mmCIF file of C-alpha atoms and ligand atoms in Angstrom:
data_model
loop_
_atom_site.group_PDB
_atom_site.id
_atom_site.type_symbol
_atom_site.label_atom_id
_atom_site.label_comp_id
_atom_site.label_asym_id
_atom_site.label_seq_id
_atom_site.Cartn_x
_atom_site.Cartn_y
_atom_site.Cartn_z
ATOM 1 C CA MET A 1 0.293 0.046 -0.232
ATOM 2 C CA LYS A 2 1.140 3.668 -0.548
ATOM 3 C CA ILE A 3 1.380 5.733 1.947
ATOM 4 C CA PHE A 4 0.615 9.451 1.514
ATOM 5 C CA ILE A 5 0.176 12.149 4.019
ATOM 6 C CA ASP A 6 -2.136 14.265 4.236
ATOM 7 C CA SER A 7 -0.879 17.724 4.636
ATOM 8 C CA ALA A 8 0.370 21.225 3.038
ATOM 9 C CA ASP A 9 2.937 22.658 5.930
ATOM 10 C CA ILE A 10 6.202 22.050 4.671
ATOM 11 C CA GLU A 11 7.369 20.999 8.099
ATOM 12 C CA GLU A 12 5.415 18.111 8.482
ATOM 13 C CA ILE A 13 5.869 17.134 5.210
ATOM 14 C CA ARG A 14 9.805 16.823 5.210
ATOM 15 C CA GLU A 15 9.054 15.194 8.558
ATOM 16 C CA ALA A 16 7.416 12.447 7.303
ATOM 17 C CA ASN A 17 9.062 12.348 4.160
ATOM 18 C CA SER A 18 12.623 11.895 6.091
ATOM 19 C CA LEU A 19 10.861 8.207 7.315
ATOM 20 C CA GLY A 20 11.220 7.495 3.695
ATOM 21 C CA VAL A 21 8.112 5.807 3.620
ATOM 22 C CA ILE A 22 6.347 8.423 1.681
ATOM 23 C CA ASP A 23 4.550 8.331 -1.837
ATOM 24 C CA GLY A 24 3.322 11.295 -2.461
ATOM 25 C CA VAL A 25 1.170 14.419 -0.525
ATOM 26 C CA THR A 26 -2.983 15.515 -0.275
ATOM 27 C CA THR A 27 -3.272 18.104 0.527
ATOM 28 C CA ASN A 28 -6.743 20.459 1.146
ATOM 29 C CA PRO A 29 -7.865 23.920 1.255
ATOM 30 C CA SER A 30 -8.652 23.541 5.349
ATOM 31 C CA LEU A 31 -4.599 22.708 5.404
ATOM 32 C CA VAL A 32 -2.920 24.927 2.881
ATOM 33 C CA ALA A 33 -5.443 27.946 4.971
ATOM 34 C CA LYS A 34 -3.740 26.507 7.926
ATOM 35 C CA THR A 35 -0.120 27.049 7.252
ATOM 36 C CA GLY A 36 -1.040 30.884 6.531
ATOM 37 C CA ARG A 37 0.751 30.621 2.882
ATOM 38 C CA PRO A 38 -0.106 31.138 -0.908
ATOM 39 C CA PHE A 39 -1.450 28.255 -1.962
ATOM 40 C CA GLU A 40 1.317 27.754 -5.533
ATOM 41 C CA GLN A 41 4.141 28.930 -2.852
ATOM 42 C CA ALA A 42 3.175 25.595 -0.565
ATOM 43 C CA LEU A 43 2.635 24.133 -3.688
ATOM 44 C CA ALA A 44 6.244 23.969 -5.157
ATOM 45 C CA ASP A 45 8.285 23.282 -2.310
ATOM 46 C CA ILE A 46 6.282 20.056 -1.628
ATOM 47 C CA CYS A 47 6.495 19.276 -5.259
ATOM 48 C CA ALA A 48 10.399 19.659 -4.580
ATOM 49 C CA GLU A 49 10.372 17.485 -1.292
ATOM 50 C CA VAL A 50 8.590 14.527 -1.843
ATOM 51 C CA ASP A 51 9.299 12.705 -5.772
ATOM 52 C CA GLY A 52 4.908 11.729 -6.078
ATOM 53 C CA PRO A 53 1.688 12.802 -6.693
ATOM 54 C CA VAL A 54 0.721 16.251 -5.167
ATOM 55 C CA SER A 55 -2.302 16.513 -4.895
ATOM 56 C CA ALA A 56 -4.046 20.118 -5.120
ATOM 57 C CA GLU A 57 -7.632 21.027 -5.157
ATOM 58 C CA VAL A 58 -9.888 23.957 -7.359
ATOM 59 C CA LEU A 59 -11.848 25.849 -5.881
ATOM 60 C CA SER A 60 -14.535 26.615 -8.016
ATOM 61 C CA THR A 61 -17.393 24.367 -8.547
ATOM 62 C CA GLU A 62 -18.926 24.711 -11.805
ATOM 63 C CA ALA A 63 -17.249 22.108 -14.543
ATOM 64 C CA PRO A 64 -15.491 25.190 -16.978
ATOM 65 C CA ALA A 65 -13.887 27.180 -14.137
ATOM 66 C CA MET A 66 -13.086 23.871 -13.095
ATOM 67 C CA ILE A 67 -11.062 22.741 -16.200
ATOM 68 C CA GLU A 68 -9.883 25.761 -16.183
ATOM 69 C CA GLU A 69 -8.180 26.080 -12.340
ATOM 70 C CA GLY A 70 -7.471 21.733 -13.413
ATOM 71 C CA ARG A 71 -5.229 23.072 -16.052
ATOM 72 C CA ARG A 72 -3.826 25.547 -14.314
ATOM 73 C CA LEU A 73 -2.441 23.934 -11.549
ATOM 74 C CA ALA A 74 -1.389 20.447 -13.662
ATOM 75 C CA ALA A 75 0.350 23.011 -15.671
ATOM 76 C CA LEU A 76 2.922 23.673 -12.233
ATOM 77 C CA HIS A 77 4.464 20.520 -12.304
ATOM 78 C CA ASP A 78 4.192 16.905 -13.665
ATOM 79 C CA ASN A 79 3.405 15.453 -10.505
ATOM 80 C CA ILE A 80 0.771 17.299 -9.232
ATOM 81 C CA VAL A 81 -3.052 15.490 -9.525
ATOM 82 C CA VAL A 82 -5.939 18.002 -9.466
ATOM 83 C CA LYS A 83 -8.816 17.166 -6.562
ATOM 84 C CA ILE A 84 -11.861 17.703 -8.085
ATOM 85 C CA PRO A 85 -15.023 17.319 -5.074
ATOM 86 C CA MET A 86 -17.606 14.096 -6.203
ATOM 87 C CA ILE A 87 -20.249 16.373 -7.562
ATOM 88 C CA SER A 88 -21.494 16.036 -10.728
ATOM 89 C CA GLU A 89 -19.711 18.833 -12.684
ATOM 90 C CA GLY A 90 -16.754 17.367 -10.586
ATOM 91 C CA LEU A 91 -17.338 14.486 -12.734
ATOM 92 C CA LYS A 92 -17.319 16.137 -16.266
ATOM 93 C CA ALA A 93 -14.199 17.849 -14.950
ATOM 94 C CA THR A 94 -13.249 14.947 -14.717
ATOM 95 C CA ARG A 95 -13.735 13.119 -17.733
ATOM 96 C CA VAL A 96 -12.327 16.452 -19.616
ATOM 97 C CA LEU A 97 -8.509 16.491 -17.176
ATOM 98 C CA SER A 98 -8.364 12.899 -17.440
ATOM 99 C CA SER A 99 -9.315 12.509 -21.010
ATOM 100 C CA GLU A 100 -6.388 15.506 -21.568
ATOM 101 C CA GLY A 101 -3.922 13.167 -19.286
ATOM 102 C CA ILE A 102 -4.153 14.997 -16.781
ATOM 103 C CA GLY A 103 -4.279 12.944 -12.688
ATOM 104 C CA VAL A 104 -7.383 13.707 -11.237
ATOM 105 C CA ASN A 105 -7.830 12.409 -7.391
ATOM 106 C CA VAL A 106 -11.425 12.502 -6.970
ATOM 107 C CA THR A 107 -12.577 13.807 -3.304
ATOM 108 C CA LEU A 108 -15.414 13.576 -0.551
ATOM 109 C CA ILE A 109 -16.613 10.686 -2.067
ATOM 110 C CA PHE A 110 -19.247 8.764 0.400
ATOM 111 C CA GLN A 111 -21.432 6.195 -0.002
ATOM 112 C CA PRO A 112 -19.669 3.481 -3.031
ATOM 113 C CA ALA A 113 -21.505 4.704 -6.063
ATOM 114 C CA GLN A 114 -19.888 8.228 -5.887
ATOM 115 C CA GLY A 115 -16.636 5.719 -6.139
ATOM 116 C CA LEU A 116 -17.385 4.173 -9.021
ATOM 117 C CA LEU A 117 -19.267 7.045 -11.323
ATOM 118 C CA ALA A 118 -15.759 8.544 -9.886
ATOM 119 C CA ALA A 119 -13.188 5.871 -11.758
ATOM 120 C CA LYS A 120 -16.377 5.769 -14.799
ATOM 121 C CA ALA A 121 -15.142 9.657 -15.636
ATOM 122 C CA GLY A 122 -11.610 8.278 -15.608
ATOM 123 C CA ALA A 123 -10.364 9.132 -12.118
ATOM 124 C CA ALA A 124 -7.292 8.027 -11.167
ATOM 125 C CA TYR A 125 -7.974 8.325 -7.890
ATOM 126 C CA LEU A 126 -10.890 7.797 -5.446
ATOM 127 C CA SER A 127 -10.579 10.023 -2.448
ATOM 128 C CA PRO A 128 -13.725 7.860 0.405
ATOM 129 C CA PHE A 129 -13.907 10.134 3.519
ATOM 130 C CA VAL A 130 -13.912 7.573 6.945
ATOM 131 C CA GLY A 131 -13.496 9.380 9.781
ATOM 132 C CA ARG A 132 -15.535 12.201 9.025
ATOM 133 C CA LEU A 133 -18.234 9.345 8.336
ATOM 134 C CA ASP A 134 -17.002 7.698 11.709
ATOM 135 C CA ASP A 135 -17.886 11.024 12.803
ATOM 136 C CA ILE A 136 -21.681 10.596 12.082
ATOM 137 C CA SER A 137 -22.183 7.227 12.999
ATOM 138 C CA GLU A 138 -21.720 5.842 10.145
ATOM 139 C CA ASP A 139 -18.871 2.454 9.184
ATOM 140 C CA GLY A 140 -15.871 4.319 6.923
ATOM 141 C CA MET A 141 -13.866 1.440 6.193
ATOM 142 C CA ALA A 142 -16.904 -0.542 6.108
ATOM 143 C CA MET A 143 -18.422 1.549 3.215
ATOM 144 C CA VAL A 144 -13.669 0.805 1.320
ATOM 145 C CA GLY A 145 -14.906 -2.366 1.647
ATOM 146 C CA THR A 146 -17.644 -2.587 -0.978
ATOM 147 C CA LEU A 147 -16.125 0.752 -2.751
ATOM 148 C CA LEU A 148 -12.710 -2.004 -2.950
ATOM 149 C CA GLN A 149 -15.401 -5.022 -3.537
ATOM 150 C CA ILE A 150 -17.354 -3.271 -6.829
ATOM 151 C CA LEU A 151 -14.438 -2.035 -8.104
ATOM 152 C CA SER A 152 -12.485 -6.067 -8.111
ATOM 153 C CA ASN A 153 -15.296 -7.036 -10.483
ATOM 154 C CA TYR A 154 -14.065 -4.559 -13.862
ATOM 155 C CA ASP A 155 -11.118 -3.150 -14.856
ATOM 156 C CA TYR A 156 -10.970 0.479 -14.237
ATOM 157 C CA ASP A 157 -7.998 1.979 -13.597
ATOM 158 C CA ALA A 158 -8.676 4.147 -10.552
ATOM 159 C CA GLU A 159 -6.662 3.232 -7.692
ATOM 160 C CA VAL A 160 -8.580 4.158 -4.022
ATOM 161 C CA LEU A 161 -7.074 5.885 -1.285
ATOM 162 C CA VAL A 162 -8.265 6.116 1.893
ATOM 163 C CA ALA A 163 -8.367 9.321 2.972
ATOM 164 C CA SER A 164 -9.533 11.322 6.015
ATOM 165 C CA ILE A 165 -8.178 8.611 8.924
ATOM 166 C CA ARG A 166 -7.691 8.811 12.225
ATOM 167 C CA ASN A 167 -5.882 6.717 13.904
ATOM 168 C CA PRO A 168 -3.900 3.445 13.046
ATOM 169 C CA LEU A 169 -6.950 1.424 12.700
ATOM 170 C CA HIS A 170 -7.967 3.031 9.937
ATOM 171 C CA PHE A 171 -4.950 2.463 8.391
ATOM 172 C CA LEU A 172 -4.382 -1.550 9.486
ATOM 173 C CA GLU A 173 -7.479 -1.814 7.920
ATOM 174 C CA ALA A 174 -6.843 0.015 5.163
ATOM 175 C CA ALA A 175 -4.016 -2.246 4.561
ATOM 176 C CA ARG A 176 -6.035 -5.471 5.347
ATOM 177 C CA MET A 177 -8.299 -4.878 2.201
ATOM 178 C CA GLY A 178 -5.493 -4.308 -0.072
ATOM 179 C CA ALA A 179 -6.755 0.076 -0.691
ATOM 180 C CA ASP A 180 -4.101 1.109 -2.998
ATOM 181 C CA VAL A 181 -2.735 4.082 -0.786
ATOM 182 C CA ALA A 182 -3.688 5.490 2.556
ATOM 183 C CA THR A 183 -3.359 9.050 2.886
ATOM 184 C CA CYS A 184 -2.383 10.151 6.328
ATOM 185 C CA PRO A 185 -1.644 13.877 9.114
ATOM 186 C CA LEU A 186 1.155 13.164 10.025
ATOM 187 C CA SER A 187 0.403 12.443 13.469
ATOM 188 C CA VAL A 188 -0.807 9.059 12.694
ATOM 189 C CA ILE A 189 2.051 8.293 10.218
ATOM 190 C CA ASN A 190 4.033 8.876 14.090
ATOM 191 C CA GLN A 191 1.508 6.301 15.711
ATOM 192 C CA LEU A 192 2.178 4.180 13.166
ATOM 193 C CA THR A 193 5.956 3.826 14.196
ATOM 194 C CA LYS A 194 5.272 3.179 17.768
ATOM 195 C CA HIS A 195 4.812 0.030 20.402
ATOM 196 C CA PRO A 196 5.324 0.866 24.058
ATOM 197 C CA LEU A 197 7.689 -1.960 23.870
ATOM 198 C CA THR A 198 9.839 -1.400 21.293
ATOM 199 C CA ASP A 199 10.375 1.328 23.643
ATOM 200 C CA HIS A 200 10.733 -0.330 27.050
ATOM 201 C CA GLY A 201 13.070 -3.309 25.059
ATOM 202 C CA LEU A 202 15.198 -0.739 23.627
ATOM 203 C CA ALA A 203 15.929 1.158 26.981
ATOM 204 C CA LYS A 204 15.851 -1.828 28.449
ATOM 205 C CA PHE A 205 19.179 -2.738 25.949
ATOM 206 C CA LEU A 206 20.627 0.164 26.382
ATOM 207 C CA ALA A 207 21.287 0.098 30.069
ATOM 208 C CA ASP A 208 22.360 -3.453 30.073
ATOM 209 C CA TRP A 209 24.586 -2.162 27.802
ATOM 210 C CA GLU A 210 25.990 -0.107 30.400
ATOM 211 C CA LYS A 211 27.144 -2.884 32.656
ATOM 212 C CA VAL A 212 29.172 -4.174 29.313
ATOM 213 C CA PRO A 213 33.490 -3.853 30.326
ATOM 214 C CA LYS A 214 34.177 -0.511 28.188
HETATM 215 C C1 E4P B 301 -8.100 13.864 1.810
HETATM 216 O O1 E4P B 301 -7.152 14.262 0.600
HETATM 217 C C2 E4P B 301 -8.286 15.486 2.867
HETATM 218 O O2 E4P B 301 -7.453 16.016 2.495
HETATM 219 C C3 E4P B 301 -8.433 14.889 3.827
HETATM 220 O O3 E4P B 301 -7.955 12.748 4.329
HETATM 221 C C4 E4P B 301 -9.941 15.119 5.158
HETATM 222 O O4 E4P B 301 -9.440 14.944 6.522
HETATM 223 P P1 E4P B 301 -10.128 14.883 7.023
HETATM 224 O O5 E4P B 301 -11.839 14.351 7.186
HETATM 225 O O6 E4P B 301 -9.504 14.969 9.440
HETATM 226 O O7 E4P B 301 -10.188 16.728 7.415
#
């Protein structure tokens, strides 16, 4: 499974990338706003740091404007993937942009049929949001499972990119189900590296080493 970092903060992205396990980056307007930096500057820094797909979201909500915005974002760097919201106008824009060879990540997917439509429209990535479904007492990972099962019946190119991951269990379940990508905040990536017995074991090894005659 590929691992993307879900952040627009270049320091967080550098920190995650230094672990050597990061394949790409997803951003969204809220994450960009948190950085307090101009969008295109942030994107340039991210593309210089990570050699992999970097999702950049359009803000327009009508297909013609989404297409224009998408073309402009894609022209910024070869690794930019244009993020398009899963609305009817977004499907139209996805069809046009993908037929021009521009990678599209269809975002804000909350039910499997939306994912199937986005795959049919030519999306390179489908982003089901699991945490936000859990937040309203729906089972986000169950929805991902259904989407993966539906896609396995056919032959679409789209990769399932599990988004809105809030904890290590979301990540593990995504891997168990065979999702193509999981995008995680730095906090979750850090949690994935840890186990108390690892820390305890290391502390013991280091303490015992002190007893070795030097
Ligand atoms: C994914 O592309 C989104 O940026 C992200 O995963 C949303 O996560 P949230 O629901 O925790 O905001």
